[in-house]
mmCIF file of C-alpha atoms in Angstrom:
data_model
loop_
_atom_site.group_PDB
_atom_site.id
_atom_site.type_symbol
_atom_site.label_atom_id
_atom_site.label_comp_id
_atom_site.label_asym_id
_atom_site.label_seq_id
_atom_site.Cartn_x
_atom_site.Cartn_y
_atom_site.Cartn_z
ATOM 1 C CA MET K 1 3.931 -0.724 6.791
ATOM 2 C CA LYS K 2 1.830 -1.953 9.633
ATOM 3 C CA ARG K 3 1.935 -5.328 11.236
ATOM 4 C CA GLY K 4 -0.909 -7.026 13.011
ATOM 5 C CA LYS K 5 -2.458 -10.340 13.904
ATOM 6 C CA ALA K 6 -4.644 -12.227 11.473
ATOM 7 C CA ALA K 7 -8.274 -12.561 12.520
ATOM 8 C CA SER K 8 -8.134 -16.348 12.171
ATOM 9 C CA GLY K 9 -5.151 -17.033 14.412
ATOM 10 C CA ASN K 10 -1.666 -16.130 15.512
ATOM 11 C CA GLN K 11 -0.194 -15.509 12.059
ATOM 12 C CA ASP K 12 1.645 -12.207 11.630
ATOM 13 C CA VAL K 13 0.129 -10.162 8.773
ATOM 14 C CA GLN K 14 1.840 -7.330 6.928
ATOM 15 C CA VAL K 15 -0.463 -4.552 5.670
ATOM 16 C CA VAL K 16 0.712 -2.904 2.432
ATOM 17 C CA LYS K 17 -1.008 -0.063 0.600
ATOM 18 C CA PRO K 18 -1.970 -1.071 -2.975
ATOM 19 C CA LEU K 19 -0.534 2.084 -4.538
ATOM 20 C CA SER K 20 2.944 1.334 -3.189
ATOM 21 C CA LEU K 21 2.813 -2.064 -4.892
ATOM 22 C CA VAL K 22 1.930 -0.440 -8.224
ATOM 23 C CA TYR K 23 4.785 2.084 -7.913
ATOM 24 C CA LYS K 24 7.242 -0.823 -7.547
ATOM 25 C CA GLN K 25 6.138 -2.172 -10.952
ATOM 26 C CA VAL K 26 7.172 0.936 -12.940
ATOM 27 C CA GLY K 27 9.412 -0.248 -15.778
ATOM 28 C CA SER K 28 8.018 -3.783 -15.850
ATOM 29 C CA THR K 29 5.393 -5.398 -18.055
ATOM 30 C CA VAL K 30 1.859 -5.358 -16.680
ATOM 31 C CA THR K 31 -1.606 -6.364 -17.824
ATOM 32 C CA VAL K 32 -4.423 -4.017 -16.835
ATOM 33 C CA TYR K 33 -8.017 -5.246 -16.841
ATOM 34 C CA LEU K 34 -10.686 -2.551 -17.051
ATOM 35 C CA LYS K 35 -14.193 -2.633 -15.595
ATOM 36 C CA SER K 36 -15.582 -2.375 -19.141
ATOM 37 C CA GLY K 37 -13.910 -5.649 -20.187
ATOM 38 C CA GLU K 38 -10.911 -4.392 -22.159
ATOM 39 C CA LYS K 39 -7.416 -5.614 -21.360
ATOM 40 C CA TYR K 40 -4.175 -3.650 -21.930
ATOM 41 C CA THR K 41 -0.688 -5.167 -21.802
ATOM 42 C CA GLY K 42 2.544 -3.181 -21.977
ATOM 43 C CA GLN K 43 5.352 -1.581 -20.011
ATOM 44 C CA LEU K 44 4.230 0.520 -17.049
ATOM 45 C CA ALA K 45 5.861 3.934 -17.543
ATOM 46 C CA LYS K 46 4.217 6.162 -14.918
ATOM 47 C CA VAL K 47 1.730 6.079 -12.033
ATOM 48 C CA ASP K 48 0.186 8.928 -10.054
ATOM 49 C CA ASN K 49 -1.587 9.118 -6.698
ATOM 50 C CA TYR K 50 -4.989 8.517 -8.368
ATOM 51 C CA MET K 51 -3.612 5.286 -9.878
ATOM 52 C CA ASN K 52 -3.761 6.753 -13.390
ATOM 53 C CA LEU K 53 -1.329 4.721 -15.497
ATOM 54 C CA ILE K 54 0.744 5.401 -18.590
ATOM 55 C CA ILE K 55 1.482 2.201 -20.509
ATOM 56 C CA GLU K 56 4.119 2.140 -23.269
ATOM 57 C CA ASP K 57 3.955 -0.258 -26.260
ATOM 58 C CA ALA K 58 0.401 -1.089 -25.243
ATOM 59 C CA VAL K 59 -1.671 -3.857 -26.779
ATOM 60 C CA GLU K 60 -5.448 -3.620 -26.310
ATOM 61 C CA GLU K 61 -7.550 -6.783 -26.319
ATOM 62 C CA SER K 62 -11.290 -6.300 -26.549
ATOM 63 C CA GLY K 63 -13.237 -9.442 -27.307
ATOM 64 C CA ASN K 64 -11.477 -11.104 -30.257
ATOM 65 C CA LYS K 65 -9.994 -7.820 -31.543
ATOM 66 C CA THR K 66 -6.361 -6.816 -30.830
ATOM 67 C CA THR K 67 -4.980 -3.312 -31.419
ATOM 68 C CA ARG K 68 -1.440 -2.007 -30.866
ATOM 69 C CA TYR K 69 -0.820 1.486 -29.484
ATOM 70 C CA GLY K 70 2.398 3.316 -28.704
ATOM 71 C CA ARG K 71 1.329 4.925 -25.433
ATOM 72 C CA VAL K 72 -1.962 4.895 -23.551
ATOM 73 C CA LEU K 73 -3.261 6.693 -20.479
ATOM 74 C CA ILE K 74 -5.611 4.642 -18.312
ATOM 75 C CA ARG K 75 -7.692 6.512 -15.771
ATOM 76 C CA GLY K 76 -7.418 4.939 -12.335
ATOM 77 C CA ASN K 77 -11.137 4.678 -11.596
ATOM 78 C CA ASN K 78 -11.610 2.426 -14.665
ATOM 79 C CA ILE K 79 -9.140 -0.212 -13.436
ATOM 80 C CA LEU K 80 -10.453 -3.534 -12.198
ATOM 81 C CA LEU K 81 -7.159 -5.437 -11.824
ATOM 82 C CA ILE K 82 -3.440 -4.968 -12.461
ATOM 83 C CA LYS K 83 -1.463 -8.151 -13.113
ATOM 84 C CA THR K 84 2.335 -8.344 -13.333
ATOM 85 C CA ALA K 85 4.195 -10.594 -15.721
ATOM 86 C CA VAL K 86 5.726 -13.609 -14.022
#
């Protein structure tokens, strides 16, 4: 991790690579928003260096339709946002 100064002042900023944050979420529940508008929620099982995800017990929400899947593979270049459960 790199440290540097914020452009707006003297605050110390920590730079973290996004992929390392995703790796830390393996085993937890995440919601993945796709560029096409679909949303998948489930347990993050695996991640690779291309940010391809395997989600277990996945629930797909597309518009007003909800579908349950056992396991889904989401290709990394389709991902808009990954949200963790709080």
